[in-house]
PDB file of C-alpha atoms in Angstrom:
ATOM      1  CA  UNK A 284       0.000   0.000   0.000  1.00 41.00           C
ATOM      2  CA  UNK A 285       1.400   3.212  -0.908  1.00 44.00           C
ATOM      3  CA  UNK A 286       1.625   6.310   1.159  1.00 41.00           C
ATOM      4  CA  UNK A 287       0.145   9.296  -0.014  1.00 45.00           C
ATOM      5  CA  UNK A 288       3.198  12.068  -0.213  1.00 42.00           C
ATOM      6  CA  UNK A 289       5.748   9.513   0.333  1.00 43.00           C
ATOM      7  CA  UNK A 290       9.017   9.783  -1.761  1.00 54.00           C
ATOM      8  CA  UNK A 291       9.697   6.495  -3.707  1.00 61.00           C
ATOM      9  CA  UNK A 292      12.905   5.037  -3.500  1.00 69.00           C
ATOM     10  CA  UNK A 293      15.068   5.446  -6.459  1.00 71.00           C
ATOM     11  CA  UNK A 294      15.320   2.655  -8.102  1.00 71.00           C
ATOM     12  CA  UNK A 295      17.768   1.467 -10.985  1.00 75.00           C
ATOM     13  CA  UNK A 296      20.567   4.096 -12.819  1.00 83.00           C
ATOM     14  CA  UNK A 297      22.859   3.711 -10.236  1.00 86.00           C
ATOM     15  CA  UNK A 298      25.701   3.626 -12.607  1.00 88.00           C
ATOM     16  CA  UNK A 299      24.185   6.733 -13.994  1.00 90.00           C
ATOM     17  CA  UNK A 300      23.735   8.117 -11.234  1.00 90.00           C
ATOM     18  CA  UNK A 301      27.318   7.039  -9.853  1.00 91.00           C
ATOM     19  CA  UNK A 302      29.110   8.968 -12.855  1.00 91.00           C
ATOM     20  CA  UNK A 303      27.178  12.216 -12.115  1.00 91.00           C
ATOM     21  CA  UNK A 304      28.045  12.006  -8.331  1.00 90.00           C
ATOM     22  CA  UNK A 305      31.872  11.496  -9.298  1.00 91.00           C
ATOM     23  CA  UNK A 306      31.396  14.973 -11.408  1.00 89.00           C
ATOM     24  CA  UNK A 307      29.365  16.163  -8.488  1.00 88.00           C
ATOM     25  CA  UNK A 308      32.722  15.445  -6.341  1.00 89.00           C
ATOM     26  CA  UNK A 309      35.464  17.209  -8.669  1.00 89.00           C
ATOM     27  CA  UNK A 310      32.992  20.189  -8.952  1.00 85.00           C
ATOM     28  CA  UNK A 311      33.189  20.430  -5.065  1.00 84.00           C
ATOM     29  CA  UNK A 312      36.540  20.075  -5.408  1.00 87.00           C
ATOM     30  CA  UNK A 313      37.260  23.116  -7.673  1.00 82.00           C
ATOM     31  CA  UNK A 314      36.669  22.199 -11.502  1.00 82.00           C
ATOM     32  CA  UNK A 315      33.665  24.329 -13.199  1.00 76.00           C
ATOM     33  CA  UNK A 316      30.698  21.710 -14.140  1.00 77.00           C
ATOM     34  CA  UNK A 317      27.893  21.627 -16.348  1.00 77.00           C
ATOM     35  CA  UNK A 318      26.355  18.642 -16.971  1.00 78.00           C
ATOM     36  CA  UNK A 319      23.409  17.553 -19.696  1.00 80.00           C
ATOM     37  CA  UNK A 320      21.451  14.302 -19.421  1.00 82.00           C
ATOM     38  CA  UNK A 321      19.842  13.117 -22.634  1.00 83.00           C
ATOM     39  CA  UNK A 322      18.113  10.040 -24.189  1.00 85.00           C
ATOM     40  CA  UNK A 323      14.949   8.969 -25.127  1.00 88.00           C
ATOM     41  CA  UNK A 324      10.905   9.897 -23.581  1.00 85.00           C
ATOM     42  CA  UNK A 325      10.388   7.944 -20.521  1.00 87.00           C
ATOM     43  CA  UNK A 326      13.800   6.383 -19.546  1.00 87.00           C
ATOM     44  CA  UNK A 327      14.318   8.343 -16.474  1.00 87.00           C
ATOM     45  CA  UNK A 328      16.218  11.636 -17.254  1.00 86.00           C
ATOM     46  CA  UNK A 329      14.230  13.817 -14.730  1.00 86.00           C
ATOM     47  CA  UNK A 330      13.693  11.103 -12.042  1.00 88.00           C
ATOM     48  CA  UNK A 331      17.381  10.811 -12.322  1.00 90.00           C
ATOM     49  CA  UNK A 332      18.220  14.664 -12.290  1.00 87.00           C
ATOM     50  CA  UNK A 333      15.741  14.901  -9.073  1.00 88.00           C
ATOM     51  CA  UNK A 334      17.923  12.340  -7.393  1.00 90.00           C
ATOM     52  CA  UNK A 335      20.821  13.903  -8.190  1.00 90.00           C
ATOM     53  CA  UNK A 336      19.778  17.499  -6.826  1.00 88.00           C
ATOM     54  CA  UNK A 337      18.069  15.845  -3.640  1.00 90.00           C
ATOM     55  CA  UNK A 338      21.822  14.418  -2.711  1.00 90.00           C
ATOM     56  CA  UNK A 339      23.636  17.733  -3.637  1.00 88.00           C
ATOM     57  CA  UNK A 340      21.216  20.044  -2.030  1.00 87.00           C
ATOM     58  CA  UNK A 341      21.249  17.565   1.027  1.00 91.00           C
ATOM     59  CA  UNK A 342      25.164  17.943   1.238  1.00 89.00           C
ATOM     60  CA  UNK A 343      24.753  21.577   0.872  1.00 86.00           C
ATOM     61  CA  UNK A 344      25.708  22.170  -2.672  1.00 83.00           C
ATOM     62  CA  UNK A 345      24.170  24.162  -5.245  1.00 79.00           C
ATOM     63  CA  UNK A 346      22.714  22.973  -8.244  1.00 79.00           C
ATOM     64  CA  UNK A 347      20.812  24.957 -10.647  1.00 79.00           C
ATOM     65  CA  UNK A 348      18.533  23.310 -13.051  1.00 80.00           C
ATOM     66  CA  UNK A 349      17.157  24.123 -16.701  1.00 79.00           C
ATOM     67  CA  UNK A 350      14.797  21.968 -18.994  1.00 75.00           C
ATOM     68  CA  UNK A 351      14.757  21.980 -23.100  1.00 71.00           C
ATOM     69  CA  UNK A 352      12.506  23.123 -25.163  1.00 68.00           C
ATOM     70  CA  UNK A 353      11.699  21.157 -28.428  1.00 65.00           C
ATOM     71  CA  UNK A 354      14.401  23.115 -30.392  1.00 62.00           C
ATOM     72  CA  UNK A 355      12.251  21.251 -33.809  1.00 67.00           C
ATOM     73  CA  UNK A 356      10.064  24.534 -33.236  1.00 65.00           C
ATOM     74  CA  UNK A 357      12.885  27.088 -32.825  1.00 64.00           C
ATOM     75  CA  UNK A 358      13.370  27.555 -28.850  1.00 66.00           C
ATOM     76  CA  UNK A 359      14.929  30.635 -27.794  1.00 71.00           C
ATOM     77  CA  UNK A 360      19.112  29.783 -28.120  1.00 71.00           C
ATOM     78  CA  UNK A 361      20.454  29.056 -24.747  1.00 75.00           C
ATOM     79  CA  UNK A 362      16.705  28.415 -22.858  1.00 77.00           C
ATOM     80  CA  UNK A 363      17.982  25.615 -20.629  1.00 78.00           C
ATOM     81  CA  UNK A 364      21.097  27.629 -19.545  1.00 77.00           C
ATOM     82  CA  UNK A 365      18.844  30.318 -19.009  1.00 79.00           C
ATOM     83  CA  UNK A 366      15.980  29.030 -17.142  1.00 82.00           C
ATOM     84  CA  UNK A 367      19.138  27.300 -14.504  1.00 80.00           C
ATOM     85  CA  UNK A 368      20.040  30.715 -13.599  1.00 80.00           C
ATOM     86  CA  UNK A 369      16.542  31.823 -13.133  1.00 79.00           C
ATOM     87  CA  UNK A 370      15.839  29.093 -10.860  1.00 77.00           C
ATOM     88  CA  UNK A 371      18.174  29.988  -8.435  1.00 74.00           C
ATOM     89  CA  UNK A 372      16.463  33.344  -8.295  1.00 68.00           C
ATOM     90  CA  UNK A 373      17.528  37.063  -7.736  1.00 66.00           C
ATOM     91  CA  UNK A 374      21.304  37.803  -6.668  1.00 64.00           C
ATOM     92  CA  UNK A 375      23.327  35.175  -7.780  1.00 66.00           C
ATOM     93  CA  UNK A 376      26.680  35.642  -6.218  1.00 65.00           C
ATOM     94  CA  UNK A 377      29.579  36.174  -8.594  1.00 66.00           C
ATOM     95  CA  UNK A 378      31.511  33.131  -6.781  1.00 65.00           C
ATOM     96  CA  UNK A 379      28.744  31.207  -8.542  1.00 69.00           C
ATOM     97  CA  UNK A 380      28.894  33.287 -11.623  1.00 71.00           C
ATOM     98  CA  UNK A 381      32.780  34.097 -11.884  1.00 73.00           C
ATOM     99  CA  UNK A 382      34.066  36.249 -14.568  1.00 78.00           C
ATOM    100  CA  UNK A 383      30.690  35.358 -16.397  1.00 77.00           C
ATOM    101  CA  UNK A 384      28.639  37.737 -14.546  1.00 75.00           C
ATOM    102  CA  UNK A 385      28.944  40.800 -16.608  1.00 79.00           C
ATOM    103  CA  UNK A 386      27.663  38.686 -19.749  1.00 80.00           C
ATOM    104  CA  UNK A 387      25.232  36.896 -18.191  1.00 76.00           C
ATOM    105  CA  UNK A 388      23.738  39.974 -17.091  1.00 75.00           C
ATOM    106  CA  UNK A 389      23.266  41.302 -20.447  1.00 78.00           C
ATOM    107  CA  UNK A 390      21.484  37.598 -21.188  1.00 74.00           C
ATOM    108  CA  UNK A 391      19.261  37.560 -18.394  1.00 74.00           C
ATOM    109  CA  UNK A 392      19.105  41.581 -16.836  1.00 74.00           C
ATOM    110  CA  UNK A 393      16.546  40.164 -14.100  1.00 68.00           C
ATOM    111  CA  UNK A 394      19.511  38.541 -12.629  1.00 64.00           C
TER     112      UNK A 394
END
């Protein structure tokens, strides 16, 4: 019987989901990270991400996260990049942005 509200466990990726911790790790440890996760309609690619940013956030880390648009119609260039930085909200720090902070601006003024 399930529980209403109740997180399921995850369940399968692990290797998948070992790889992105490993790049989780060298990002803590100084190296600038971005990743993408791609494949097919239904094989897990958000359930996976979720995971991922429950165990980083949990740990303290920050992870910002942007979606795709079906680019087959001509999404604006750079959405998912875009839509990360919006979801951490108002006054990202420039430790977060680096150097980049003056461009991004001009990309996304709101920030």
């Amino acid at each position: 019987m399930a529980v209403a509200g109740a997180q399921a466990g995850f369940v399968g990726r692990s290797g998948e989901l070992a790889r992105l911790e490993e790049c989780w790790a060298a990002a803590r440890a100084g190296r600038p990270l971005a990743l993408t996760v791609g494949g097919e309609a239904g094989v897990g690619k958000t359930r996976l991400a979720r995971e991922l940013l429950h165990r980083v956030r949990d740990r303290g880390g920050t992870a910002l996260v942007g979606g795709c648009l079906d680019v087959a119609d001509g999404g604006p260039p750079l959405w998912p990049f875009a839509e990360a930085l919006r979801s951490h909200g108002p006054g990202l720090d420039e430790e977060l942005l680096g150097s980049a902070g003056p461009e991004l601006g001009r990309l996304l003024p709101e920030l």
